[in-house]
XYZ file of C-alpha atoms in Angstrom:
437
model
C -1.341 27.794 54.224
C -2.086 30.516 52.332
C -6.370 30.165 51.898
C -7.543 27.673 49.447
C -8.235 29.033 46.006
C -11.497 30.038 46.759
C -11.966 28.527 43.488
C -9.476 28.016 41.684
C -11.347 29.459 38.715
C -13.279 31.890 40.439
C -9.457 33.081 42.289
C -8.283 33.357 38.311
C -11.385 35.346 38.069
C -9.746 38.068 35.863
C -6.373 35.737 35.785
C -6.892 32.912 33.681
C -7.254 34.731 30.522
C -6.502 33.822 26.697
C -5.671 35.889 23.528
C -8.384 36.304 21.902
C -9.438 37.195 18.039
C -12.144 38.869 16.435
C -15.714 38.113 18.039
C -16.490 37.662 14.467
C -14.093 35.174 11.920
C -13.517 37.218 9.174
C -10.663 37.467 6.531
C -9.399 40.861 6.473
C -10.818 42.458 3.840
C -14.171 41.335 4.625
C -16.179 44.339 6.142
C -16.530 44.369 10.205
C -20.429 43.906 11.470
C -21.858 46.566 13.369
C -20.910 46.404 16.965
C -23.550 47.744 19.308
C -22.787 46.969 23.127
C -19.657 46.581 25.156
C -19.853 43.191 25.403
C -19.696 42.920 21.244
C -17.180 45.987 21.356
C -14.645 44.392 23.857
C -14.816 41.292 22.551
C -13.929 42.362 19.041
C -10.453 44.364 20.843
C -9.613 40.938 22.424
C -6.810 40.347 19.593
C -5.978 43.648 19.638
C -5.359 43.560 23.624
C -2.952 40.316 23.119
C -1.052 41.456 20.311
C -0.612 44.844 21.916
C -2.461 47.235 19.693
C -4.970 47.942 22.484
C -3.792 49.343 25.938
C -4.591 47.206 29.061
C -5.534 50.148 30.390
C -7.959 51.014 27.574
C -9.454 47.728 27.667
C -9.923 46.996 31.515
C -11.610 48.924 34.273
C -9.908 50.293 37.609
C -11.173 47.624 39.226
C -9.297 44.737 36.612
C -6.260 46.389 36.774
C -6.095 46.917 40.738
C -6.779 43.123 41.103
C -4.632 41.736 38.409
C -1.904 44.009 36.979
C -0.713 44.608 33.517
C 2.808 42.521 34.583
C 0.741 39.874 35.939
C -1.748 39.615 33.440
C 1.202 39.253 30.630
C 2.945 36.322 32.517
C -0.221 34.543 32.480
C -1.301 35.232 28.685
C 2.206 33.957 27.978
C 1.823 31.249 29.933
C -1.562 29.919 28.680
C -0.339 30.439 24.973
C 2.693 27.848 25.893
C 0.124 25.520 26.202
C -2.752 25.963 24.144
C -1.032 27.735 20.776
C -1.382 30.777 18.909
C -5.159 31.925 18.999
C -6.473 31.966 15.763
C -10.460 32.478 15.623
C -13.505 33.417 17.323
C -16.087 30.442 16.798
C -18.823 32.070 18.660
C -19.652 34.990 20.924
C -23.614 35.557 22.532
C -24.491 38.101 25.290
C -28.297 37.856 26.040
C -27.913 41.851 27.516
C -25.037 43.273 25.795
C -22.896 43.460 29.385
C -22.245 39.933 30.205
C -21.396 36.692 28.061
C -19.291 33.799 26.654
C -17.213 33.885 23.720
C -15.484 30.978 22.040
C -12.000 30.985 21.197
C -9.957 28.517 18.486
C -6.510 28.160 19.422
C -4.311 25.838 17.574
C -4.552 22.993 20.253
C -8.577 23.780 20.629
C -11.265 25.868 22.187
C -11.231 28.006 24.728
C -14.714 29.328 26.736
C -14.595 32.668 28.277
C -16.809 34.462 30.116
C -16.760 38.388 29.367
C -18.257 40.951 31.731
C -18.358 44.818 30.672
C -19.054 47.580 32.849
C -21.560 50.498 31.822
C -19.037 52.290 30.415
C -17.749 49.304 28.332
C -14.781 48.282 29.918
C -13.878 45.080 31.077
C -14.292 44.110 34.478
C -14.741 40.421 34.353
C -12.454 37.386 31.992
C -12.385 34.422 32.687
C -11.299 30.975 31.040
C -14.171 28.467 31.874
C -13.292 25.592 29.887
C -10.762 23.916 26.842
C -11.763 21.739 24.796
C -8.621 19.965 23.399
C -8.181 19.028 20.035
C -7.369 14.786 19.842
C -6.877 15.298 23.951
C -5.582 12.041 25.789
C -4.484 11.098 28.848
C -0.938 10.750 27.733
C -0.690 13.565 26.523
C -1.945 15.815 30.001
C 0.752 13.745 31.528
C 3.408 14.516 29.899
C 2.812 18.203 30.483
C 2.011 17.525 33.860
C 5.795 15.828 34.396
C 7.327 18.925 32.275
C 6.409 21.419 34.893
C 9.214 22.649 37.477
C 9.247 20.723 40.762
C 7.473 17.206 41.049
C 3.913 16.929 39.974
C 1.321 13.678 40.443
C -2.421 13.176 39.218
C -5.222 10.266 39.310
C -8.087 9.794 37.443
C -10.071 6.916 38.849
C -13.616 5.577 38.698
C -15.536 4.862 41.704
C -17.475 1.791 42.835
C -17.775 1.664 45.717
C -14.730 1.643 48.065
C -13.231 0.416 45.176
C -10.959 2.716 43.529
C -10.341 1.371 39.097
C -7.261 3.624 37.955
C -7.971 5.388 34.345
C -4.587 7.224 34.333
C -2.118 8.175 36.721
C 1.596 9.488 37.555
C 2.802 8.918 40.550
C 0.260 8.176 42.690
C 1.774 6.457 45.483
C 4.232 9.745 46.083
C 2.946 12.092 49.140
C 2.726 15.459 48.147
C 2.085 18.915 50.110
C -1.657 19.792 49.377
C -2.489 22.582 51.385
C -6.034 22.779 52.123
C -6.799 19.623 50.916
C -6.757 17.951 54.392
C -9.671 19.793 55.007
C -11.768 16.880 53.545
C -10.716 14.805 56.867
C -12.302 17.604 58.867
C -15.496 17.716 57.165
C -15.098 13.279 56.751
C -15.084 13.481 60.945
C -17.432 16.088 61.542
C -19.815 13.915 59.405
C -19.656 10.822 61.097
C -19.748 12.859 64.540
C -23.487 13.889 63.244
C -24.088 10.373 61.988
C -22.970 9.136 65.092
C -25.408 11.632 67.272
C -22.542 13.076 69.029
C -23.557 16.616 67.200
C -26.193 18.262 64.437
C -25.451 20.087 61.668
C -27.774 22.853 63.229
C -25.508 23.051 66.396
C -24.479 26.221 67.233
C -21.087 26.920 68.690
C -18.950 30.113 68.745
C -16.052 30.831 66.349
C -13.429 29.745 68.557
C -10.105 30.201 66.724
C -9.096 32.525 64.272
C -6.714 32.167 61.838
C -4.325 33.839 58.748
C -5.696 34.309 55.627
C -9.854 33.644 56.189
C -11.610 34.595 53.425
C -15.007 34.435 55.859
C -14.327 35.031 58.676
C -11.183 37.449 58.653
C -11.778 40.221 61.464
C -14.868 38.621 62.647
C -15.364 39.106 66.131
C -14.160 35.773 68.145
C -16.551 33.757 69.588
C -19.009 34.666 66.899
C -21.892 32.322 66.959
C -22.199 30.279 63.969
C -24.214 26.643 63.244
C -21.852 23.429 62.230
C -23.072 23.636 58.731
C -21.865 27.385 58.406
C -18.455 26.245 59.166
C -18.396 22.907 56.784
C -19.512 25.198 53.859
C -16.838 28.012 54.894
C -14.019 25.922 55.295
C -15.008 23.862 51.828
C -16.230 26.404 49.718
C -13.470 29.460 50.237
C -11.047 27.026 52.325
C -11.745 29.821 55.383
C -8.985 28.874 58.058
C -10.700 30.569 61.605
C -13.935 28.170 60.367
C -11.086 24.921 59.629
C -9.576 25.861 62.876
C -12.977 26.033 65.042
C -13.505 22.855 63.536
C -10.267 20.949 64.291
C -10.567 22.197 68.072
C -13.986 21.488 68.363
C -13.785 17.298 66.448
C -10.783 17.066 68.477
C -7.531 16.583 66.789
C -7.137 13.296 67.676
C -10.595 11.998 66.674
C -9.715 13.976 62.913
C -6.258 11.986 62.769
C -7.945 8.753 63.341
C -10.444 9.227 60.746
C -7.399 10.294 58.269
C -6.332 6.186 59.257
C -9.854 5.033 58.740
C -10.013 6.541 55.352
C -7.177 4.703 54.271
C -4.291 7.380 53.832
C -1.309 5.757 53.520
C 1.600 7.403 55.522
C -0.529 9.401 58.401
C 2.475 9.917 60.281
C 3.131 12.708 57.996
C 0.078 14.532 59.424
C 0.216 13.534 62.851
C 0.244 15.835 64.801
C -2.534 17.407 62.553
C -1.789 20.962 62.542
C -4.459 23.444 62.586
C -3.809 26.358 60.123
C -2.671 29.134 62.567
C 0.221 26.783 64.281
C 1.493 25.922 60.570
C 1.410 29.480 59.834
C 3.386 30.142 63.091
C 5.830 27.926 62.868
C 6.267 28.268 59.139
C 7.472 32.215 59.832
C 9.824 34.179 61.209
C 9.139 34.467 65.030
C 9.226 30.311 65.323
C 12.686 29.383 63.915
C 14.072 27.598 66.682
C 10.676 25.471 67.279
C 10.215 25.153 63.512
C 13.409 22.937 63.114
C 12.957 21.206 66.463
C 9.220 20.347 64.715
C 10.400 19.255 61.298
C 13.544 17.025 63.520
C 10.770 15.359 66.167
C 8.739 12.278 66.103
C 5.490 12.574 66.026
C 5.262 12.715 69.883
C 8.398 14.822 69.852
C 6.196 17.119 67.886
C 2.462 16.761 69.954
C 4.596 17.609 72.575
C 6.119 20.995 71.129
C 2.268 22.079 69.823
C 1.246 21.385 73.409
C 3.901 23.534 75.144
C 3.666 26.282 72.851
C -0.381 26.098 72.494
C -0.713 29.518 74.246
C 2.029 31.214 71.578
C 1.033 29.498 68.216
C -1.644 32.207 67.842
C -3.064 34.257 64.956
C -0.816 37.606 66.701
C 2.042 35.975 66.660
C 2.083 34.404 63.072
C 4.706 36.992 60.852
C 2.895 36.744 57.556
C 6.127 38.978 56.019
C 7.538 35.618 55.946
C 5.170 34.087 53.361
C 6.323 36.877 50.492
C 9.494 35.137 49.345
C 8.198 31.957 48.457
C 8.181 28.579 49.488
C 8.604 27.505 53.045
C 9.160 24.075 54.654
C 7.082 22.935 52.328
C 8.955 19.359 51.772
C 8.162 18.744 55.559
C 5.855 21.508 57.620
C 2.585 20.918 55.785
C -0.280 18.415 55.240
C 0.332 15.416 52.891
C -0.775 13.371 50.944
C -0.469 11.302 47.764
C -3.376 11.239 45.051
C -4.199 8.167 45.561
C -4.563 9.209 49.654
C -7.208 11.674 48.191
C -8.906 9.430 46.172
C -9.513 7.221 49.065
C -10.714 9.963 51.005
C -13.122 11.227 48.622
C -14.278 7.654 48.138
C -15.024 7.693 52.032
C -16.868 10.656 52.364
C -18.875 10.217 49.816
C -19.951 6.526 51.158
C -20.761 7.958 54.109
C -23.890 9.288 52.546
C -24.114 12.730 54.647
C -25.696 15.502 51.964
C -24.256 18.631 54.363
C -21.089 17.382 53.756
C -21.753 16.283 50.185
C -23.402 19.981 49.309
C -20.187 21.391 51.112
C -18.020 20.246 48.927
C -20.417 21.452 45.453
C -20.635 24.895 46.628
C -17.568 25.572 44.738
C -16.737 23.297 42.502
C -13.519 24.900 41.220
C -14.049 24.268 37.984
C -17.175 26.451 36.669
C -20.352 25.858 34.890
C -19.006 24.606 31.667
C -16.646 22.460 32.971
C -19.051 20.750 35.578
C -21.940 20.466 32.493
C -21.428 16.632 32.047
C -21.690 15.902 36.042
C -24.667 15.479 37.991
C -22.654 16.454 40.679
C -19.116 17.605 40.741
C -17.372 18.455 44.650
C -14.448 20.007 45.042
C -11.719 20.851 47.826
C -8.203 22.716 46.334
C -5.268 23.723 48.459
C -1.792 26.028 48.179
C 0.621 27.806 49.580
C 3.682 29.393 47.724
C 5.104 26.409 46.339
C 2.203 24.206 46.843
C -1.011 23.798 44.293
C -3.318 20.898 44.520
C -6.775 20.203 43.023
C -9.057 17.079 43.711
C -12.634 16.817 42.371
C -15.512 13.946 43.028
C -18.247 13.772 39.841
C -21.069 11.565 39.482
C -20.851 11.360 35.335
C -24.112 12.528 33.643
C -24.498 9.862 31.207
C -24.780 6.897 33.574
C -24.228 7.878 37.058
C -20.648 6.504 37.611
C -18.473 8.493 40.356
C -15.019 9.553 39.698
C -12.339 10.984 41.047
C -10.222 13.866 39.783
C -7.102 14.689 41.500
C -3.516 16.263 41.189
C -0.890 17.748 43.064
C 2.217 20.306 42.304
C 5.145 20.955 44.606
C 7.584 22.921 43.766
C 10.414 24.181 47.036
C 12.177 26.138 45.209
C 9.678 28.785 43.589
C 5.865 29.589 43.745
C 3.833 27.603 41.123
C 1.464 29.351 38.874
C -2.306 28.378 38.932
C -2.540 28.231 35.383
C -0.469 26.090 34.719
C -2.165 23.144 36.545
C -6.472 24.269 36.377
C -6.138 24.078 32.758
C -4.625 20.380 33.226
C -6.623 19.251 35.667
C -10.063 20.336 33.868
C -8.939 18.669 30.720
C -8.308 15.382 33.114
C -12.113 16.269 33.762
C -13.293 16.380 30.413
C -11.448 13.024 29.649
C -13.280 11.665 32.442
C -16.409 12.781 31.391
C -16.140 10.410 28.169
């Protein structure tokens, strides 16, 4: 539905902010250093900004405040302090040219890393959480803040050996949840073993068939663009693009995509069959498909092949009414892709044994956590999805230490109001950093 966090740190760019204190510990009546770039300057206002003695329109640049306003930049502050505490202390700050950064933030749960960018004139233009570093973090404890959020909420943490699949700590992971973008991975899993197979090359080039809603790529490209298979796999992975998903799905065939869900081992594929491409779920999620959206969500699945056959020629990128996807969730208990986490974890598990490295470097382009997070994985691949209602986040590592693969996954649904992306990318990278130990 709506595009996949084109990461979901990198979409928070800006968004997933903390307070902030001093960028140097002090007591109060101890005198303040000299500050002589922006970096050190807007670092040292960070408290200031939180607590309200420095304007958000002081602090940030035009650009910051037309991408993430004041309102929305408050709900998320409060937010992240529910979670983490009261900030307390800068523990560090460097900048190696006085514009750009990371500073290091004690909170009363534990340590935030930010990244800080300044324009030339000194204002912000860039914050962004990168990592937290819990105090006495656990498993437990991620899970029961998982289960307090609104709506239901599942995660897995599992090693890898194999096909085999070792559970470290879970909730729910049997449950099918709405994950967006997620299904991409089956798209990419197929389009793999097509290549492995010989039916197709990486290098093949084909023209951009389908567009779609909400493509971060290839939105207002010209159709029938020409573009190699490998283009495609790295849009649709890397910024979840829905014309490249879309090109894909019609080019695989749907069919060939929903037996390789079975293959892979997900559990109730009858929830994704037929597998919608992103335009018809768009269409029939909005406005100007009400009468074949409930005949869908009533059908069988050849009930429903049947009304995505008929209507192939109207479930089209004109007549999708995005108006319909401000007020929240839609259908999102039974017009969307599904799965459970332990669906995902299979799937991951799949891909990966198939041994392709296109699809493999797909999925590390973006790997939705950023650089501090991912600094204990060889390798860390990612795929996210959402929609208004909808958040999801799955990960694949290869730990640093000795090689073992993991998964990282988790899921939020919520039908009755949108979910807030940090709420769950803090989680989910803490899940990450338990793994990582």
């Amino acid at each position: 539905m709506k595009a996949v966090l084109h990461s979901l740190l990198g979409s928070l760019l800006l968004a997933a902010t903390l307070p902030a204190s001093s960028v140097f510990a002090q007591s109060p009546d101890s005198a303040a250093p000299a500050l002589t770039t922006g970096f050190d300057h807007r670092a040292a206002e960070l408290l200031d900004l939180f607590e309200g003695r420095t304007a958000f329109a002081d602090f940030f640049a035009p650009s910051f405040q037309a991408a993430i306003p004041e309102a929305q930049f408050q709900a998320i502050t409060t937010s992240l302090i529910a979670q983490y505490g009261r900030p307390l202390a800068v523990d560090d700050a460097t900048s190696t040219n006085g514009r750009a950064g990371t500073v290091q933030l004690r909170f009363e749960k534990g340590v935030a890393t930010f990244s800080l960018d300044v324009d030339a004139e000194g204002r912000a233009i860039g914050l962004q959480l990168t990592r937290f570093t819990m105090t006495h973090d656990s498993f437990a404890a991620v899970a029961a803040e998982l289960a307090a959020l609104p709506g239901r909420t599942g995660f897995l943490v599992a090693e890898l050996d194999g096909t085999t699949i070792r559970r470290l700590a879970a909730a729910n992971a049997d449950t099918q949840f709405a994950v967006g973008s997620t299904f991409k991975l089956y798209v990419l899993n197929e389009l793999a073993a097509q290549v492995a197979a010989g039916r197709r090359n990486w290098s093949d080039v084909v023209p951009l068939s389908h567009l779609s809603f909400s493509s971060t790529a290839t939105g207002n490209w010209p159709k029938d663009t020409p573009v190699t298979l490998q283009t495609l796999a790295n849009w649709m992975t890397s910024v979840s693009d829905n014309g490249a998903t879309d090109t894909l799905i019609h080019l695989l065939g749907r069919d060939a995509i929903e037996a390789r869900m079975r293959r892979a081992g997900h559990s109730d594929p009858s929830r994704n069959i037929p597998l919608l491409t992103t335009v018809e779920a768009f269409a029939l999620k909005g406005n100007n498909f009400t009468a074949e959206r409930a005949a869908f969500v009533a059908g069988d699945d050849s009930a429903q092949r049947r009304l995505i056959d008929a209507n192939r020629n109207r479930l089209i990128l004109s007549n999708v009414d995005g108006i319909s996807f401000t007020n929240g969730p839609r259908s999102i208990d039974s017009l969307e892709w599904f799965a459970s986490p332990n669906d995902i974890a299979r799937a991951m598990a799949d891909l990966r044994a198939r041994g392709s490295e296109p699809a493999m470097a797909a999925m590390a382009i973006n790997n939705g956590v950023g650089p501090a997070a991912a600094a204990d994985w060889t390798y860390l691949g990612y795929k996210g999805g959402s929609e208004n209602g909808v958040l999801s986040m799955s990960l694949l590592g290869q730990r640093k230490r000795d090689g073992k693969w993991f998964v990282v996954t988790a899921s939020w649904n919520n039908p009755k109001a949108n979910v807030g992306t940090e709420d769950l990318i803090g989680r989910v990278t803490r899940l990450l950093a338990l793994a990582a130990k």
